[in-house]
JSON list of C-alpha atoms in Angstrom, two decimals:
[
{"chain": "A", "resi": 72, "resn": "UNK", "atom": "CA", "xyz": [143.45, 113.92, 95.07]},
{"chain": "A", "resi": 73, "resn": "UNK", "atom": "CA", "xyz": [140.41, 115.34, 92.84]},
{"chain": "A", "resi": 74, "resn": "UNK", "atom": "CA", "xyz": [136.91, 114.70, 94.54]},
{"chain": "A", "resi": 75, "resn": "UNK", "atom": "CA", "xyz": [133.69, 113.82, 92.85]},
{"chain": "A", "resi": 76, "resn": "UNK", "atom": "CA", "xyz": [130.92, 115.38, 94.61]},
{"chain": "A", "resi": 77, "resn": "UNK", "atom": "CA", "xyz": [127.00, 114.18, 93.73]},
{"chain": "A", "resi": 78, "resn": "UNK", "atom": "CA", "xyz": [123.98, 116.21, 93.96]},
{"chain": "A", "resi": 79, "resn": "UNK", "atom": "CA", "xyz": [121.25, 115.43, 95.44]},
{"chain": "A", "resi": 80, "resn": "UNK", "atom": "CA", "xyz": [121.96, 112.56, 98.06]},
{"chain": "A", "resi": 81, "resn": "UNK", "atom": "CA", "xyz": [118.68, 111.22, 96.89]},
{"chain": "A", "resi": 82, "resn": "UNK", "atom": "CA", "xyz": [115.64, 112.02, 95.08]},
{"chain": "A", "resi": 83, "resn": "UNK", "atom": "CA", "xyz": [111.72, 111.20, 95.07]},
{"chain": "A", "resi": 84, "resn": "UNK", "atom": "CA", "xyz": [110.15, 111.45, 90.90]},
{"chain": "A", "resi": 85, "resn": "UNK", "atom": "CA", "xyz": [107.36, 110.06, 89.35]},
{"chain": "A", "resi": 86, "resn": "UNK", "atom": "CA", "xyz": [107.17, 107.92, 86.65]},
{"chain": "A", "resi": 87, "resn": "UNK", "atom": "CA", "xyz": [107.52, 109.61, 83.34]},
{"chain": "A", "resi": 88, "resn": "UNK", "atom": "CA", "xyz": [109.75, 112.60, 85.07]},
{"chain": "A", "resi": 89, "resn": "UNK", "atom": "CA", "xyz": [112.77, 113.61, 83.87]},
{"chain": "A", "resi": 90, "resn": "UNK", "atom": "CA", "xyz": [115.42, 113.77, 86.61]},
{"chain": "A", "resi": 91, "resn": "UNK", "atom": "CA", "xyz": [118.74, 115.02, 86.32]},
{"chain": "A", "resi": 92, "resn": "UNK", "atom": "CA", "xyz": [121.94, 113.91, 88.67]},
{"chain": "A", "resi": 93, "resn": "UNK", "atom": "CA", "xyz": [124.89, 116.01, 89.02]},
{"chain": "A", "resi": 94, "resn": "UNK", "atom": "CA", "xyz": [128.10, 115.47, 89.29]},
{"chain": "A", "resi": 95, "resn": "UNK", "atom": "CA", "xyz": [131.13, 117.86, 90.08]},
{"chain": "A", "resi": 96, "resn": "UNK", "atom": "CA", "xyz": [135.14, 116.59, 89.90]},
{"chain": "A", "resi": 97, "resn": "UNK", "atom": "CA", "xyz": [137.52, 119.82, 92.35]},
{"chain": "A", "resi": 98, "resn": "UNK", "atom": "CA", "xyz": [139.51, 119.41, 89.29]},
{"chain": "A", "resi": 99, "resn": "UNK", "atom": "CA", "xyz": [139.01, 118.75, 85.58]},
{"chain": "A", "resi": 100, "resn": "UNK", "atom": "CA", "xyz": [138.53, 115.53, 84.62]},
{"chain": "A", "resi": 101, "resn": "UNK", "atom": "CA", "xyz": [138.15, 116.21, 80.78]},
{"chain": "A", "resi": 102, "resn": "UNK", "atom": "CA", "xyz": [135.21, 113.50, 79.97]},
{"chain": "A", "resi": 103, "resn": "UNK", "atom": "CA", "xyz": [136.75, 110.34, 81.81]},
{"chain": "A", "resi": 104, "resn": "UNK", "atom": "CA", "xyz": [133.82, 110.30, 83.77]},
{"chain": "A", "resi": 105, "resn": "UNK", "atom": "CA", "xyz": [131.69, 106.74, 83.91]},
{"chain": "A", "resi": 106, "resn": "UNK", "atom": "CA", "xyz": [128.11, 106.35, 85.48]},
{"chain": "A", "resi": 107, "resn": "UNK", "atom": "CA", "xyz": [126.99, 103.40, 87.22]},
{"chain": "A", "resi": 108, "resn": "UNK", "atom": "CA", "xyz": [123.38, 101.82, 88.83]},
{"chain": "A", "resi": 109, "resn": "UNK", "atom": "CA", "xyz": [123.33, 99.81, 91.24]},
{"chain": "A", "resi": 110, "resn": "UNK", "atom": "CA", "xyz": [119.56, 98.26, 91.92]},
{"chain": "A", "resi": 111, "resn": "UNK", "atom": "CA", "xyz": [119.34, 97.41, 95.76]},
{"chain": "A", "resi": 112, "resn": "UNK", "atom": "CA", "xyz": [121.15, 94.28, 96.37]},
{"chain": "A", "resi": 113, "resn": "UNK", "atom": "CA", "xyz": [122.97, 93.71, 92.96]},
{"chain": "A", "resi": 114, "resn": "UNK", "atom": "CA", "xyz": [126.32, 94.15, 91.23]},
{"chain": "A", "resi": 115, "resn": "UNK", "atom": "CA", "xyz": [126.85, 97.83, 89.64]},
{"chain": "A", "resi": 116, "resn": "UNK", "atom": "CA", "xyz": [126.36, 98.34, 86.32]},
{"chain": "A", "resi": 117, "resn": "UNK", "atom": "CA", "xyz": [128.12, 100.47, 83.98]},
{"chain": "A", "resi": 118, "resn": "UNK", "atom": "CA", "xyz": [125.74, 102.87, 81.79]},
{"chain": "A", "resi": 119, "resn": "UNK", "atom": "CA", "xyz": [128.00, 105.72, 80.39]},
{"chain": "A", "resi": 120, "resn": "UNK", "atom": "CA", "xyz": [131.14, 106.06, 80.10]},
{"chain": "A", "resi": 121, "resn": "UNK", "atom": "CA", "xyz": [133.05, 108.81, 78.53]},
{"chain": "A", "resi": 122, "resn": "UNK", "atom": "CA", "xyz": [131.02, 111.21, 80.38]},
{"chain": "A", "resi": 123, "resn": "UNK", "atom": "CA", "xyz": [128.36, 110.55, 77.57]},
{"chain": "A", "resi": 124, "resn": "UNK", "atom": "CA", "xyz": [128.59, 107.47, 75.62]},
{"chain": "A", "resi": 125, "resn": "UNK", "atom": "CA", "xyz": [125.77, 104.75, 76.52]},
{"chain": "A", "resi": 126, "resn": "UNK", "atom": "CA", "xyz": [126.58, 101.31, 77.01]},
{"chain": "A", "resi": 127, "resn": "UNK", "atom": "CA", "xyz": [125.53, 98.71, 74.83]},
{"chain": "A", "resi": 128, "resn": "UNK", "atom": "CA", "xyz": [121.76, 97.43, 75.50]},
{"chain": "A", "resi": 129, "resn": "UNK", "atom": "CA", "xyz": [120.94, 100.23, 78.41]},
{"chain": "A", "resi": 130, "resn": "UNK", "atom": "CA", "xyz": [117.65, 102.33, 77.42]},
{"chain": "A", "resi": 131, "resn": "UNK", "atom": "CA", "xyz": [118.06, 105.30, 75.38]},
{"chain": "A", "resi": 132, "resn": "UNK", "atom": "CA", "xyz": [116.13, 107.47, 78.18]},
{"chain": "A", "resi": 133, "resn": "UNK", "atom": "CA", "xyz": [119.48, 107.39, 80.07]},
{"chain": "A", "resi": 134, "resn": "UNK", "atom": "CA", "xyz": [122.04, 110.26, 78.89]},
{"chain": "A", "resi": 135, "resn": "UNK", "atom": "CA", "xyz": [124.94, 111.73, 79.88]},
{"chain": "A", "resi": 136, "resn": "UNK", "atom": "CA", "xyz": [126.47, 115.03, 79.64]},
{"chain": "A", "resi": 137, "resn": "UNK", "atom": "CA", "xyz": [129.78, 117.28, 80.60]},
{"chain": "A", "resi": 138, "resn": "UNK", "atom": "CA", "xyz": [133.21, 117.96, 80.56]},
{"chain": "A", "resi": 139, "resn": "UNK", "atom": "CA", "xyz": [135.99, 119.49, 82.71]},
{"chain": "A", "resi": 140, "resn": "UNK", "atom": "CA", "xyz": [134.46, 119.65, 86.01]},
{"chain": "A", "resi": 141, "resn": "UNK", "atom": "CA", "xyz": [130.61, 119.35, 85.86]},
{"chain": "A", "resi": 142, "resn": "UNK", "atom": "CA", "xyz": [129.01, 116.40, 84.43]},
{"chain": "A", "resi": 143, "resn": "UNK", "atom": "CA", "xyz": [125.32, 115.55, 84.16]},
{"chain": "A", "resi": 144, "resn": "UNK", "atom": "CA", "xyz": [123.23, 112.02, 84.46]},
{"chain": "A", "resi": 145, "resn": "UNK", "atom": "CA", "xyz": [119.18, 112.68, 82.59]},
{"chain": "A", "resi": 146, "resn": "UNK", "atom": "CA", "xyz": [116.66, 109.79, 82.73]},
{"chain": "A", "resi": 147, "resn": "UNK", "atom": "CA", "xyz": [114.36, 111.14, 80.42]},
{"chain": "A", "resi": 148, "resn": "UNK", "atom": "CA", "xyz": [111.65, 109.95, 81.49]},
{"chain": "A", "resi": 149, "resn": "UNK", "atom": "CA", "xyz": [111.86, 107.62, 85.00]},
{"chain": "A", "resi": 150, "resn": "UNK", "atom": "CA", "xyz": [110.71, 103.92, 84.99]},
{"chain": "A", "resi": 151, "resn": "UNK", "atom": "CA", "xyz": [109.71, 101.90, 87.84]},
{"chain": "A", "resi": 152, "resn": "UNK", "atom": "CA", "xyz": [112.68, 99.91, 86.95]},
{"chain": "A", "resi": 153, "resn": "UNK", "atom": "CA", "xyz": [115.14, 102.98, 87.34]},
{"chain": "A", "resi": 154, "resn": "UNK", "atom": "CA", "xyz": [114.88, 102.61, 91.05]},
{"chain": "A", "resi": 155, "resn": "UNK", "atom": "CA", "xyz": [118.68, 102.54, 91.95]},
{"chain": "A", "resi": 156, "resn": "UNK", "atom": "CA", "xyz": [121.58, 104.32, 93.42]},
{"chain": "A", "resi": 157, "resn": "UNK", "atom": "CA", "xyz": [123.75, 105.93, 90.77]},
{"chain": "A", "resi": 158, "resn": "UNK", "atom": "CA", "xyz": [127.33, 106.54, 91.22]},
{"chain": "A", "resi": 159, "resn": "UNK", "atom": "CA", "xyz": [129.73, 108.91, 89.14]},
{"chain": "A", "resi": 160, "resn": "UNK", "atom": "CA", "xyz": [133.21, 107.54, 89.03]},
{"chain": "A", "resi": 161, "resn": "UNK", "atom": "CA", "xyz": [136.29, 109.39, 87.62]},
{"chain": "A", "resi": 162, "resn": "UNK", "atom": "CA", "xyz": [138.03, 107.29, 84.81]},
{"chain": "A", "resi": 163, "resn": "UNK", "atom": "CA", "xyz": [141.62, 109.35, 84.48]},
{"chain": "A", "resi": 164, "resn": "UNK", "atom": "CA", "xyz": [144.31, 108.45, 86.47]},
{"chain": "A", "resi": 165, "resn": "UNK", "atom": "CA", "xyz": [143.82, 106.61, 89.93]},
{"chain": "A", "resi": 166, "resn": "UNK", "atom": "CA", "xyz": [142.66, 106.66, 92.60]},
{"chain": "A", "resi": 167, "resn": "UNK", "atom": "CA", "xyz": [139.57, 106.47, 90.69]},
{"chain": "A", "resi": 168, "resn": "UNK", "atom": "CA", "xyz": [137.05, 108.05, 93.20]},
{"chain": "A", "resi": 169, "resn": "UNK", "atom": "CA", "xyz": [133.50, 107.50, 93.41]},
{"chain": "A", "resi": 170, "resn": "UNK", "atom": "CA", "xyz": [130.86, 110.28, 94.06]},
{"chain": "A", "resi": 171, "resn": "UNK", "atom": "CA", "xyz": [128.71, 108.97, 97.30]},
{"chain": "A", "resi": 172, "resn": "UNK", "atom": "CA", "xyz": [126.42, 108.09, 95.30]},
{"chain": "A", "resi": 173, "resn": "UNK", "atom": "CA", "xyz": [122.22, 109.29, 93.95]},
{"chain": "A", "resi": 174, "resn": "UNK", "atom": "CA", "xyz": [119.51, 107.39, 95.61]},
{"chain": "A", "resi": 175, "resn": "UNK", "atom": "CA", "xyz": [116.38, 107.72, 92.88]},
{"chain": "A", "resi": 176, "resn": "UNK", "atom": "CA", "xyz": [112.79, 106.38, 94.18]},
{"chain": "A", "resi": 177, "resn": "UNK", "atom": "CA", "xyz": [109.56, 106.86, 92.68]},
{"chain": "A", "resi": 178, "resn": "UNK", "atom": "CA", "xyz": [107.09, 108.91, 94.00]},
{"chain": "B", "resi": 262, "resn": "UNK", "atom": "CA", "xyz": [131.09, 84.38, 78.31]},
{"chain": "B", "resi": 263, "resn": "UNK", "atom": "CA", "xyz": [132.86, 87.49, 80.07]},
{"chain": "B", "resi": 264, "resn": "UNK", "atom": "CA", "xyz": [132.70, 86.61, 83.99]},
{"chain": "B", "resi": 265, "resn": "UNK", "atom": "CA", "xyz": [134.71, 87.47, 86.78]},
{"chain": "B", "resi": 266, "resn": "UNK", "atom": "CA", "xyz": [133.94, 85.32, 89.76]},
{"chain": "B", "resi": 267, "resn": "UNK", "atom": "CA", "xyz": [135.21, 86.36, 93.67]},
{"chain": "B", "resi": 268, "resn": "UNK", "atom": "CA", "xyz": [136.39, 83.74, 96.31]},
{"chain": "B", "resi": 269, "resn": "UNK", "atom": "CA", "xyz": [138.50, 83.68, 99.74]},
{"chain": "B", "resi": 270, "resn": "UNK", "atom": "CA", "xyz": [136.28, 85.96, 101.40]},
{"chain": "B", "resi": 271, "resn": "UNK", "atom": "CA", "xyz": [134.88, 85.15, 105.08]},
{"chain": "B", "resi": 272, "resn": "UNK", "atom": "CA", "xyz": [135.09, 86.57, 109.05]},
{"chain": "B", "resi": 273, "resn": "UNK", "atom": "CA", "xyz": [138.45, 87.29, 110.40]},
{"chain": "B", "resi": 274, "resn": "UNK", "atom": "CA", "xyz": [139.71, 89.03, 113.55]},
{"chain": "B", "resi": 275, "resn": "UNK", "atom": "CA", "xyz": [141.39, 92.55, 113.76]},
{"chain": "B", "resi": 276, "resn": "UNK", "atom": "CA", "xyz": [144.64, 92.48, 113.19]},
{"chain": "B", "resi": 277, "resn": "UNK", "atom": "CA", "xyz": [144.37, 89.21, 109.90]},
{"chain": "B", "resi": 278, "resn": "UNK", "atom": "CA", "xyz": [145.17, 88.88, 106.78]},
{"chain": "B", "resi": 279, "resn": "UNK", "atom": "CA", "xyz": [143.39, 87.73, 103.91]},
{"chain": "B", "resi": 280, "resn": "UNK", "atom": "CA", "xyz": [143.63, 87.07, 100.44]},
{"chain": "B", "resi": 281, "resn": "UNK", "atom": "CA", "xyz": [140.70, 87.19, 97.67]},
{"chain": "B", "resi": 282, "resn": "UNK", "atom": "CA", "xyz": [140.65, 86.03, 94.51]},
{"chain": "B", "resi": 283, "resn": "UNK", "atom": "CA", "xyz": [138.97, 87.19, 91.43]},
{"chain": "B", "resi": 284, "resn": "UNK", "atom": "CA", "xyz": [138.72, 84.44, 88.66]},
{"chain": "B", "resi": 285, "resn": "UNK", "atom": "CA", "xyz": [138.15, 85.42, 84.93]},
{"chain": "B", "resi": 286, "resn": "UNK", "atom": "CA", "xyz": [137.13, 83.95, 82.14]},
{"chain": "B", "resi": 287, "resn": "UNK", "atom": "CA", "xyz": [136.08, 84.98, 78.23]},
{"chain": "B", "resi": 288, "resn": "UNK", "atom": "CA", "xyz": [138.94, 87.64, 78.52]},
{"chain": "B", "resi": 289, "resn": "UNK", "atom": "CA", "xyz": [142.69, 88.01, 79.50]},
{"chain": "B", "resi": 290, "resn": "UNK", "atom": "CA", "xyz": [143.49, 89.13, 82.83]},
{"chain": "B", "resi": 291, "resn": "UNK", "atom": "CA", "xyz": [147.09, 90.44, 81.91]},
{"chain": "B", "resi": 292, "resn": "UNK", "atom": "CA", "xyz": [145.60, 92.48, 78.81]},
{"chain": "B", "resi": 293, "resn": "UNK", "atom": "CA", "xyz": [143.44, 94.57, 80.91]},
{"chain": "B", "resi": 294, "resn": "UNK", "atom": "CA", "xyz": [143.30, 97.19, 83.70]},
{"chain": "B", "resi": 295, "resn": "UNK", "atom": "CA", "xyz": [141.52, 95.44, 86.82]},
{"chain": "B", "resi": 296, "resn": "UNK", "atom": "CA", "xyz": [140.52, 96.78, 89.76]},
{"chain": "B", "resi": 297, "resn": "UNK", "atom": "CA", "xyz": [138.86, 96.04, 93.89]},
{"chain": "B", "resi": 298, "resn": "UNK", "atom": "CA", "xyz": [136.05, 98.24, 95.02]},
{"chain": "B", "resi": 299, "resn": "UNK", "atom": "CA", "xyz": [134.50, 97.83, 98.10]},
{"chain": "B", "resi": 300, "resn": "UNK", "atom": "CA", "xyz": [130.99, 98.84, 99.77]},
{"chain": "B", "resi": 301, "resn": "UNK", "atom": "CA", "xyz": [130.43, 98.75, 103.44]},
{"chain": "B", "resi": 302, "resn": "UNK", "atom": "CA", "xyz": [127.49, 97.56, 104.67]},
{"chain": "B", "resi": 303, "resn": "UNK", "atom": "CA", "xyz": [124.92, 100.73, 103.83]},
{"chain": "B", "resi": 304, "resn": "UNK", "atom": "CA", "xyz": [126.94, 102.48, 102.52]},
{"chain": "B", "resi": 305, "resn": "UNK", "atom": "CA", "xyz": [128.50, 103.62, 98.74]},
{"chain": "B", "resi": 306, "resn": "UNK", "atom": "CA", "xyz": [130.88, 102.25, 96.50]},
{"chain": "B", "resi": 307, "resn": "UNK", "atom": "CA", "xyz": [134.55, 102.56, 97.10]},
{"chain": "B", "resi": 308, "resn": "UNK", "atom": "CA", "xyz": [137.62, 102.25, 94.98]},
{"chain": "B", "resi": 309, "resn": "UNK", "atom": "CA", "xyz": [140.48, 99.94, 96.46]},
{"chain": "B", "resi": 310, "resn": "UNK", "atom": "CA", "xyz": [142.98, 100.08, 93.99]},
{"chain": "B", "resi": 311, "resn": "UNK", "atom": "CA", "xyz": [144.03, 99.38, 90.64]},
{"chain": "B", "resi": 312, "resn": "UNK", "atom": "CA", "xyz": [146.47, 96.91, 88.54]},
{"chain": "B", "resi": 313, "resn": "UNK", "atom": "CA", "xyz": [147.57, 98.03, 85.06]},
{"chain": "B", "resi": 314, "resn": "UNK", "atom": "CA", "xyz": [147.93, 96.03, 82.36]},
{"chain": "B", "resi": 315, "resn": "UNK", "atom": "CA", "xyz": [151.46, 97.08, 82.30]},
{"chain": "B", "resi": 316, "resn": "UNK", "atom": "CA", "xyz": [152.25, 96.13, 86.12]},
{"chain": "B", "resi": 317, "resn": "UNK", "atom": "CA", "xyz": [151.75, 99.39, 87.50]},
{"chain": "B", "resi": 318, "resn": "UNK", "atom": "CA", "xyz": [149.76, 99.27, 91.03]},
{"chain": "B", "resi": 319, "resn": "UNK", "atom": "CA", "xyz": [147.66, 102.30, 92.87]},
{"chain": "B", "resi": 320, "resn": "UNK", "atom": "CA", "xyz": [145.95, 101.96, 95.90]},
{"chain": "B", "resi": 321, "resn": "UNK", "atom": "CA", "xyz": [143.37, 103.99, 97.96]},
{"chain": "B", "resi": 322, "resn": "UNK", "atom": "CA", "xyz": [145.11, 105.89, 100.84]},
{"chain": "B", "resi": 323, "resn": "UNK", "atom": "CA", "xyz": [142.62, 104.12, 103.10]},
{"chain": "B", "resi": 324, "resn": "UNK", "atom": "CA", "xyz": [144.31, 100.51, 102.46]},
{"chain": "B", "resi": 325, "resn": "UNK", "atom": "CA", "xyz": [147.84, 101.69, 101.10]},
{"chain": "B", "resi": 326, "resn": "UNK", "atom": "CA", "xyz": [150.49, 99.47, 102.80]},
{"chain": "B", "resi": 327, "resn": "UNK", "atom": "CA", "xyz": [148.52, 97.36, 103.78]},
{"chain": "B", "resi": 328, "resn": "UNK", "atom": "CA", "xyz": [146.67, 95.97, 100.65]},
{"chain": "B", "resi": 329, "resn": "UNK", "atom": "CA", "xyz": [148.65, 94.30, 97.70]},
{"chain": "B", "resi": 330, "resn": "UNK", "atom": "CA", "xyz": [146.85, 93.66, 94.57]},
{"chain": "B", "resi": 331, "resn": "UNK", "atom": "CA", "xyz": [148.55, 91.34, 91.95]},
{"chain": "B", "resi": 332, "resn": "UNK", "atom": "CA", "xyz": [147.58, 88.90, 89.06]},
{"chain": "B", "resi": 333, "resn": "UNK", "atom": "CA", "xyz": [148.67, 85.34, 88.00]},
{"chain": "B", "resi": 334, "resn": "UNK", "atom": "CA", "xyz": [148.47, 85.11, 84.39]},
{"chain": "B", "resi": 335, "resn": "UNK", "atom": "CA", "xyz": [148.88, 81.08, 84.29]},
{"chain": "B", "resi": 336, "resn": "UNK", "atom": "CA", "xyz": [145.54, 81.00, 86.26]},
{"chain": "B", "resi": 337, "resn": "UNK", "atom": "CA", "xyz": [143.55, 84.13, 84.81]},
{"chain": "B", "resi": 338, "resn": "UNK", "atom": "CA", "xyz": [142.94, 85.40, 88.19]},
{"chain": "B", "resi": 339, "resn": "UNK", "atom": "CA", "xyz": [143.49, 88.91, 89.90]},
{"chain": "B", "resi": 340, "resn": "UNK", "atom": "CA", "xyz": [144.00, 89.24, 93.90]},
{"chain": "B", "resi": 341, "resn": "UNK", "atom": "CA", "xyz": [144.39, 91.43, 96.73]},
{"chain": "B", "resi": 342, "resn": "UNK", "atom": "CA", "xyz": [146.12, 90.10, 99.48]},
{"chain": "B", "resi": 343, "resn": "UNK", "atom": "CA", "xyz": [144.70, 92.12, 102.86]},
{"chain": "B", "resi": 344, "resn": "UNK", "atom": "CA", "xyz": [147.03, 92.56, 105.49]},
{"chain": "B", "resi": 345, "resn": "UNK", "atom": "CA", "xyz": [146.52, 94.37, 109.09]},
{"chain": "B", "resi": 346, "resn": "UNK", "atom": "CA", "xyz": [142.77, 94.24, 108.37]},
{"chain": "B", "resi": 347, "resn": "UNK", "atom": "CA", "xyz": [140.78, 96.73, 110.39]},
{"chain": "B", "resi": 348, "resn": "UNK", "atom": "CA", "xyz": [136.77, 96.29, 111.56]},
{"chain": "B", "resi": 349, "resn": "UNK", "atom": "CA", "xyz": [135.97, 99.59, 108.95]},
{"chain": "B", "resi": 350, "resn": "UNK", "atom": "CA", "xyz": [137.71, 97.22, 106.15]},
{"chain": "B", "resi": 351, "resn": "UNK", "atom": "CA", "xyz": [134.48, 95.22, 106.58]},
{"chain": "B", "resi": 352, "resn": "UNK", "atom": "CA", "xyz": [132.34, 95.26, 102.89]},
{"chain": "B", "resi": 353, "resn": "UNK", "atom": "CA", "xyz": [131.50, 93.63, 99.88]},
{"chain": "B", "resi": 354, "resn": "UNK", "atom": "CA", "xyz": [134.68, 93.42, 98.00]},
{"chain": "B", "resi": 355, "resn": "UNK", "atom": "CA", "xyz": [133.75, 93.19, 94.00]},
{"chain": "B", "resi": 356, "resn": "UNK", "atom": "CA", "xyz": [136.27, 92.74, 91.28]},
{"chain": "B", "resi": 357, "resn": "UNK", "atom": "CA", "xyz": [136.18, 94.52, 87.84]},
{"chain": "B", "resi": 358, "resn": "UNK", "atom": "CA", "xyz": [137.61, 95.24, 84.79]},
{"chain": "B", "resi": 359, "resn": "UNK", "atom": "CA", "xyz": [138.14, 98.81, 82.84]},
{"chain": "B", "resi": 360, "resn": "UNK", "atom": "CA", "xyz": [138.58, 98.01, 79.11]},
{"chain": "B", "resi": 361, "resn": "UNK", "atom": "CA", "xyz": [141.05, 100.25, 78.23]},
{"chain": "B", "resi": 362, "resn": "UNK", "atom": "CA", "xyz": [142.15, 103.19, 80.78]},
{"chain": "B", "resi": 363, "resn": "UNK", "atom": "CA", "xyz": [140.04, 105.85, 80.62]},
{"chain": "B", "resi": 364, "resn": "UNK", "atom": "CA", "xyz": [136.96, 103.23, 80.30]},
{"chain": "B", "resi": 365, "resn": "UNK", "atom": "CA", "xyz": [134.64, 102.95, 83.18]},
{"chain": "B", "resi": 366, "resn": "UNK", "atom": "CA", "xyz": [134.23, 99.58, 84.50]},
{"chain": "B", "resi": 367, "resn": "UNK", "atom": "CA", "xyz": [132.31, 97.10, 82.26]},
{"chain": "B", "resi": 368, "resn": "UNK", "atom": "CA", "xyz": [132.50, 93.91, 84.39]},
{"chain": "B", "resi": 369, "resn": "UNK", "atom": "CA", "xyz": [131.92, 93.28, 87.92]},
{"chain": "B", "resi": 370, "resn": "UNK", "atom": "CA", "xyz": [131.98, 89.72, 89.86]},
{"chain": "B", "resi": 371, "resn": "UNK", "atom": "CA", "xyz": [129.40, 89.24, 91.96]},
{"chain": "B", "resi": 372, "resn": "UNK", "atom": "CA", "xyz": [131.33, 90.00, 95.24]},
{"chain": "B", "resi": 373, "resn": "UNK", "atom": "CA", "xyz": [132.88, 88.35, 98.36]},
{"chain": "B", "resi": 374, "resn": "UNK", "atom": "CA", "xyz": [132.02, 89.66, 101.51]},
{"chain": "B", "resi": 375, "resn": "UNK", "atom": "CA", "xyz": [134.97, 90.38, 104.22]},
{"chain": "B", "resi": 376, "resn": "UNK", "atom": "CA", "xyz": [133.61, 90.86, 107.87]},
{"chain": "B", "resi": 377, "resn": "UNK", "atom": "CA", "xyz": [135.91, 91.81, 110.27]},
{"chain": "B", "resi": 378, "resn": "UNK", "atom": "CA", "xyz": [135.20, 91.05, 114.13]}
]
């Protein structure tokens, strides 16, 4: 089974940073990779999918980047608001693994 | 209004069985690919398993033969009957629903919660 791998764990930015979240796949994936936040004690919610196409209604400062095995989440510049776990999940065939997930806080 | 809503959740003993249910409404069921993930308490998101539109089943190697997820189309609702449940099967068990295959997952329920002790 292909593994998604996240880098870093977690993270500590101030607001108006750009931070970037990594995400590898042991095997290519092509771009059927989907992003997800999850705020601290609410559903997840999907923000890219197609390694790089935003969602309809989530904030242009989110973007999303790669193909094959190494796949990249940008917040352009952080918001209070951004504080969240994000998750990289592969969207091929199953089982549809989850990276362990980004913790983001502000500084 | 596109809503998935999770039921049949609650505390059972090693060794039970269980079966949730995953209501939806403003879209088909049947027509879509529809999924279980789970998160343990503190910990990340997990994928269960997966029902294609076209019948086709995968599960997680985690809850394979043990977990069985189907659909009824009369009632619009996806389930996954857990059998054999063990105390690390204890999480938040949402329901969601990819779009088309390769789609991430654009709809989650709110969640049931599964505790077993």
């Amino acid at each position: 089974d292909i593994q998604m791998t996240q880098s870093p764990s977690s993270l500590s930015a101030s607001v108006g940073d750009r931070v970037t979240i990594t995400c590898r796949a042991s095997q290519g994936i092509r771009n059927y990779l989907a992003w997800y936040q999850q705020k601290p004690g609410k559903v997840p919610k999907l923000l890219i999918q197609a390694a790089s196409t935003l969602q309809s209604g989530v904030p242009s400062r989110f973007s999303g980047s790669g193909s094959g095995t190494d796949f990249t989440l940008t917040i352009s510049s952080l918001q209070p608001e951004d504080v969240a776990t994000y998750y990289c999940q592969k969207c091929d065939s199953a089982p549809r693994t989850f990276g362990q997930g980004t913790k983001v806080e502000i500084k | 209004e596109v809503q998935l809503v999770e039921s049949g959740g609650g505390l059972i003993q090693p060794g039970g069985s269980l079966r949730l249910s995953c209501a939806a409404s403003g879209f088909t069921v049947s027509t879509n690919y529809m999924s279980w993930v789970r998160q343990a308490p503190g910990k990340g998101l997990e994928w269960v398993s997966v029902l294609y539109s076209g019948g086709s089943t995968y599960y997680a190697d985690s809850v394979k033969g043990r977990f069985t997820i189907s659909r009824d189309n009369s009632k619009n609702t996806l389930y996954l009957q857990m059998n054999s449940l063990r105390a690390e099967d204890t999480a938040i068990y949402y329901c969601a629903r990819y779009p088309k295959y390769d789609y991430g997952m654009d709809v989650w329920g709110q969640g049931t919660t599964v505790t077993v002790s």
